[in-house]
Every structure is written in structure tokens, then in C-alpha cells.
PDB file of C-alpha atoms in Angstrom:
ATOM      1  CA  MET A   1     153.357  70.337  75.763  1.00  0.00           C
ATOM      2  CA  GLU A   2     149.374  71.547  75.784  1.00  0.00           C
ATOM      3  CA  THR A   3     147.817  73.387  78.273  1.00  0.00           C
ATOM      4  CA  GLN A   4     144.862  73.040  79.749  1.00  0.00           C
ATOM      5  CA  ASN A   5     142.355  74.215  82.265  1.00  0.00           C
ATOM      6  CA  ARG A   6     140.314  70.934  83.566  1.00  0.00           C
ATOM      7  CA  GLY A   7     138.549  72.912  87.364  1.00  0.00           C
ATOM      8  CA  GLY A   8     139.891  75.925  87.138  1.00  0.00           C
ATOM      9  CA  PHE A   9     143.582  75.072  87.398  1.00  0.00           C
ATOM     10  CA  ILE A  10     145.503  74.863  84.443  1.00  0.00           C
ATOM     11  CA  THR A  11     147.271  70.633  83.742  1.00  0.00           C
ATOM     12  CA  GLY A  12     149.685  70.067  81.512  1.00  0.00           C
ATOM     13  CA  SER A  13     151.966  72.617  81.717  1.00  0.00           C
ATOM     14  CA  PRO A  14     155.194  72.435  82.994  1.00  0.00           C
ATOM     15  CA  SER A  15     156.399  72.738  86.276  1.00  0.00           C
ATOM     16  CA  PRO A  16     156.415  76.399  88.474  1.00  0.00           C
ATOM     17  CA  THR A  17     159.804  78.219  88.537  1.00  0.00           C
ATOM     18  CA  ALA A  18     161.012  79.636  92.101  1.00  0.00           C
ATOM     19  CA  ASP A  19     160.087  82.930  92.120  1.00  0.00           C
ATOM     20  CA  GLU A  20     156.389  81.169  90.497  1.00  0.00           C
ATOM     21  CA  LYS A  21     156.439  78.948  93.999  1.00  0.00           C
ATOM     22  CA  THR A  22     157.098  82.060  96.227  1.00  0.00           C
ATOM     23  CA  TRP A  23     154.904  84.610  94.021  1.00  0.00           C
ATOM     24  CA  GLY A  24     151.924  81.651  95.266  1.00  0.00           C
ATOM     25  CA  MET A  25     152.787  80.795  98.364  1.00  0.00           C
ATOM     26  CA  LEU A  26     152.849  84.566  99.019  1.00  0.00           C
ATOM     27  CA  ALA A  27     149.118  84.596  97.759  1.00  0.00           C
ATOM     28  CA  HIS A  28     148.590  82.672 100.339  1.00  0.00           C
ATOM     29  CA  LEU A  29     150.054  83.518 103.260  1.00  0.00           C
ATOM     30  CA  SER A  30     149.294  87.776 102.942  1.00  0.00           C
ATOM     31  CA  ALA A  31     145.410  87.298 103.342  1.00  0.00           C
ATOM     32  CA  LEU A  32     147.195  85.630 107.309  1.00  0.00           C
ATOM     33  CA  ILE A  33     149.472  89.455 107.235  1.00  0.00           C
ATOM     34  CA  ALA A  34     146.522  91.254 106.069  1.00  0.00           C
ATOM     35  CA  GLY A  35     143.599  89.547 108.202  1.00  0.00           C
ATOM     36  CA  LEU A  36     146.306  91.452 111.213  1.00  0.00           C
ATOM     37  CA  PHE A  37     143.936  94.210 110.028  1.00  0.00           C
ATOM     38  CA  GLY A  38     140.996  92.580 109.559  1.00  0.00           C
ATOM     39  CA  PHE A  39     141.166  92.344 105.373  1.00  0.00           C
ATOM     40  CA  SER A  40     142.487  89.456 104.636  1.00  0.00           C
ATOM     41  CA  PHE A  41     141.329  89.197 100.922  1.00  0.00           C
ATOM     42  CA  LEU A  42     143.345  92.071 100.211  1.00  0.00           C
ATOM     43  CA  GLY A  43     146.895  89.595 100.074  1.00  0.00           C
ATOM     44  CA  PRO A  44     145.514  87.580  97.234  1.00  0.00           C
ATOM     45  CA  LEU A  45     143.941  90.481  95.363  1.00  0.00           C
ATOM     46  CA  ILE A  46     147.154  92.666  95.704  1.00  0.00           C
ATOM     47  CA  VAL A  47     149.418  89.157  94.516  1.00  0.00           C
ATOM     48  CA  MET A  48     146.172  88.579  91.529  1.00  0.00           C
ATOM     49  CA  LEU A  49     146.651  91.993  90.229  1.00  0.00           C
ATOM     50  CA  THR A  50     150.109  92.189  90.124  1.00  0.00           C
ATOM     51  CA  LYS A  51     151.461  89.485  89.758  1.00  0.00           C
ATOM     52  CA  GLY A  52     149.040  86.729  88.674  1.00  0.00           C
ATOM     53  CA  LYS A  53     149.468  89.120  84.980  1.00  0.00           C
ATOM     54  CA  GLU A  54     152.422  87.043  84.287  1.00  0.00           C
ATOM     55  CA  SER A  55     152.533  84.292  85.627  1.00  0.00           C
ATOM     56  CA  ALA A  56     148.819  81.725  85.073  1.00  0.00           C
ATOM     57  CA  TRP A  57     150.109  79.367  87.840  1.00  0.00           C
ATOM     58  CA  VAL A  58     150.854  82.620  90.610  1.00  0.00           C
ATOM     59  CA  GLU A  59     146.601  84.009  89.368  1.00  0.00           C
ATOM     60  CA  GLN A  60     145.415  80.140  89.534  1.00  0.00           C
ATOM     61  CA  HIS A  61     146.881  80.046  93.147  1.00  0.00           C
ATOM     62  CA  ALA A  62     145.214  83.734  94.253  1.00  0.00           C
ATOM     63  CA  LYS A  63     142.464  83.086  92.414  1.00  0.00           C
ATOM     64  CA  GLU A  64     141.848  80.165  95.143  1.00  0.00           C
ATOM     65  CA  ALA A  65     143.381  82.304  97.698  1.00  0.00           C
ATOM     66  CA  LEU A  66     140.584  85.347  96.877  1.00  0.00           C
ATOM     67  CA  ASN A  67     138.165  82.892  97.183  1.00  0.00           C
ATOM     68  CA  PHE A  68     138.491  81.672 100.364  1.00  0.00           C
ATOM     69  CA  GLN A  69     139.407  84.015 102.337  1.00  0.00           C
ATOM     70  CA  ILE A  70     135.640  86.022 100.715  1.00  0.00           C
ATOM     71  CA  THR A  71     133.894  82.984 101.847  1.00  0.00           C
ATOM     72  CA  VAL A  72     136.367  83.173 105.838  1.00  0.00           C
ATOM     73  CA  THR A  73     135.667  86.742 105.783  1.00  0.00           C
ATOM     74  CA  VAL A  74     131.074  85.497 105.402  1.00  0.00           C
ATOM     75  CA  ALA A  75     131.864  83.084 107.600  1.00  0.00           C
ATOM     76  CA  LEU A  76     133.387  85.376 110.535  1.00  0.00           C
ATOM     77  CA  TRP A  77     130.614  87.825 110.141  1.00  0.00           C
ATOM     78  CA  ILE A  78     128.318  84.642 110.401  1.00  0.00           C
ATOM     79  CA  ALA A  79     129.418  83.860 113.170  1.00  0.00           C
ATOM     80  CA  LEU A  80     130.496  87.653 115.002  1.00  0.00           C
ATOM     81  CA  ALA A  81     126.738  88.032 114.856  1.00  0.00           C
ATOM     82  CA  SER A  82     125.185  84.372 115.996  1.00  0.00           C
ATOM     83  CA  MET A  83     127.482  85.631 119.900  1.00  0.00           C
ATOM     84  CA  PHE A  84     123.975  86.815 120.407  1.00  0.00           C
ATOM     85  CA  CYS A  85     122.644  82.810 120.659  1.00  0.00           C
ATOM     86  CA  LEU A  86     126.775  82.006 121.790  1.00  0.00           C
ATOM     87  CA  VAL A  87     127.408  79.614 119.474  1.00  0.00           C
ATOM     88  CA  GLY A  88     129.134  82.342 117.941  1.00  0.00           C
ATOM     89  CA  PHE A  89     132.115  81.615 121.088  1.00  0.00           C
ATOM     90  CA  VAL A  90     132.026  78.581 119.504  1.00  0.00           C
ATOM     91  CA  LEU A  91     131.971  79.047 116.176  1.00  0.00           C
ATOM     92  CA  ALA A  92     134.320  82.299 116.065  1.00  0.00           C
ATOM     93  CA  PRO A  93     137.425  81.033 116.842  1.00  0.00           C
ATOM     94  CA  LEU A  94     136.741  77.650 115.388  1.00  0.00           C
ATOM     95  CA  VAL A  95     136.183  79.312 111.858  1.00  0.00           C
ATOM     96  CA  ALA A  96     139.057  81.246 112.944  1.00  0.00           C
ATOM     97  CA  LEU A  97     141.430  78.264 113.594  1.00  0.00           C
ATOM     98  CA  VAL A  98     140.449  76.368 110.476  1.00  0.00           C
ATOM     99  CA  ALA A  99     140.926  79.003 108.275  1.00  0.00           C
ATOM    100  CA  LEU A 100     145.036  79.194 109.229  1.00  0.00           C
ATOM    101  CA  VAL A 101     145.615  75.587 109.417  1.00  0.00           C
ATOM    102  CA  LEU A 102     144.310  75.704 106.123  1.00  0.00           C
ATOM    103  CA  THR A 103     146.067  78.737 104.708  1.00  0.00           C
ATOM    104  CA  ILE A 104     149.245  77.553 106.054  1.00  0.00           C
ATOM    105  CA  LEU A 105     148.082  74.697 104.364  1.00  0.00           C
ATOM    106  CA  ALA A 106     147.914  75.942 100.821  1.00  0.00           C
ATOM    107  CA  GLY A 107     150.925  78.374 100.852  1.00  0.00           C
ATOM    108  CA  ILE A 108     153.484  75.437 101.243  1.00  0.00           C
ATOM    109  CA  LYS A 109     151.595  72.758  98.781  1.00  0.00           C
ATOM    110  CA  ALA A 110     152.328  76.717  96.692  1.00  0.00           C
ATOM    111  CA  ASN A 111     155.607  76.119  97.503  1.00  0.00           C
ATOM    112  CA  ASN A 112     156.465  72.185  96.876  1.00  0.00           C
ATOM    113  CA  GLY A 113     154.162  73.679  92.937  1.00  0.00           C
ATOM    114  CA  GLU A 114     151.499  72.193  93.625  1.00  0.00           C
ATOM    115  CA  MET A 115     148.390  72.969  93.027  1.00  0.00           C
ATOM    116  CA  TYR A 116     146.240  73.188  96.123  1.00  0.00           C
ATOM    117  CA  ARG A 117     141.987  73.770  95.849  1.00  0.00           C
ATOM    118  CA  TYR A 118     140.604  74.848  99.268  1.00  0.00           C
ATOM    119  CA  PRO A 119     137.472  72.437 100.538  1.00  0.00           C
ATOM    120  CA  ALA A 120     134.098  74.351 100.673  1.00  0.00           C
ATOM    121  CA  THR A 121     134.706  77.453  99.192  1.00  0.00           C
ATOM    122  CA  VAL A 122     132.798  79.449  97.922  1.00  0.00           C
ATOM    123  CA  ARG A 123     134.125  80.611  93.763  1.00  0.00           C
ATOM    124  CA  LEU A 124     133.305  83.912  92.902  1.00  0.00           C
ATOM    125  CA  VAL A 125     136.588  84.581  91.624  1.00  0.00           C
ATOM    126  CA  LYS A 126     136.988  82.708  88.509  1.00  0.00           C
TER     127      LYS A 126
END
């Protein structure tokens, strides 16, 4: 079967292996662990640099997770800066909650062998 790249996702490829599904899931969920230390982008980056070389499917998930975590980090910086005008006190927890829910959803999709594209994400890593 021929593999094509459409919109940043690999199509026409065979189903991912169980190992690829696990690493795809970890690409997303590792951000939650790294986020506890303030560096949520490190988990997906490490997965991309290590396992992404072995599997294009894992690489796609890692890039998507990395782009999302970079976007969330910038959004949180903006929210924290806006705490001076009190808007940030609502905005920061809201951004964090949405990021948590979407990250878990993406991890579940990856574990089910599906590709997931985060909404409202700046895609810096291609």
C-alpha cells in the first residue's frame, strides 16, 4: 500500500503496531509528567528525538504533541502576564484545564491507533 503525506499526517499506511501505539500515547501523556516541572514540551521532544526516528507514526504524534505544548506554554505565559489586570486568574486555570483534557484525549486516540490533531495549535515543528 502506498504511503502519502496529507496535511502533515501519514495516510494509506498500515495499522500501527502495539509498540507504536504505546509510544504515540506516551508522546502526548509525557507532557503531563514534564509539565509538573514546568517543561511540558520536553516529554514529546524526547519521544520525537528517540522513537520518532524508528516510526513515522510515532514521529507524527510527537510533533503534534510538541507543537501543542509549545502553544500551551505561550498561552500560559500570556495568561500569567495578564494576572496584573485580573483576567489571568480566570484565563490561566482555563488554559491549563483545556490542555489537560486535550492531552488526555490525544493520548487515548493514539493508544487506539488513531491520529489526533489538536485544535488552535501553532505548528512550528513540521
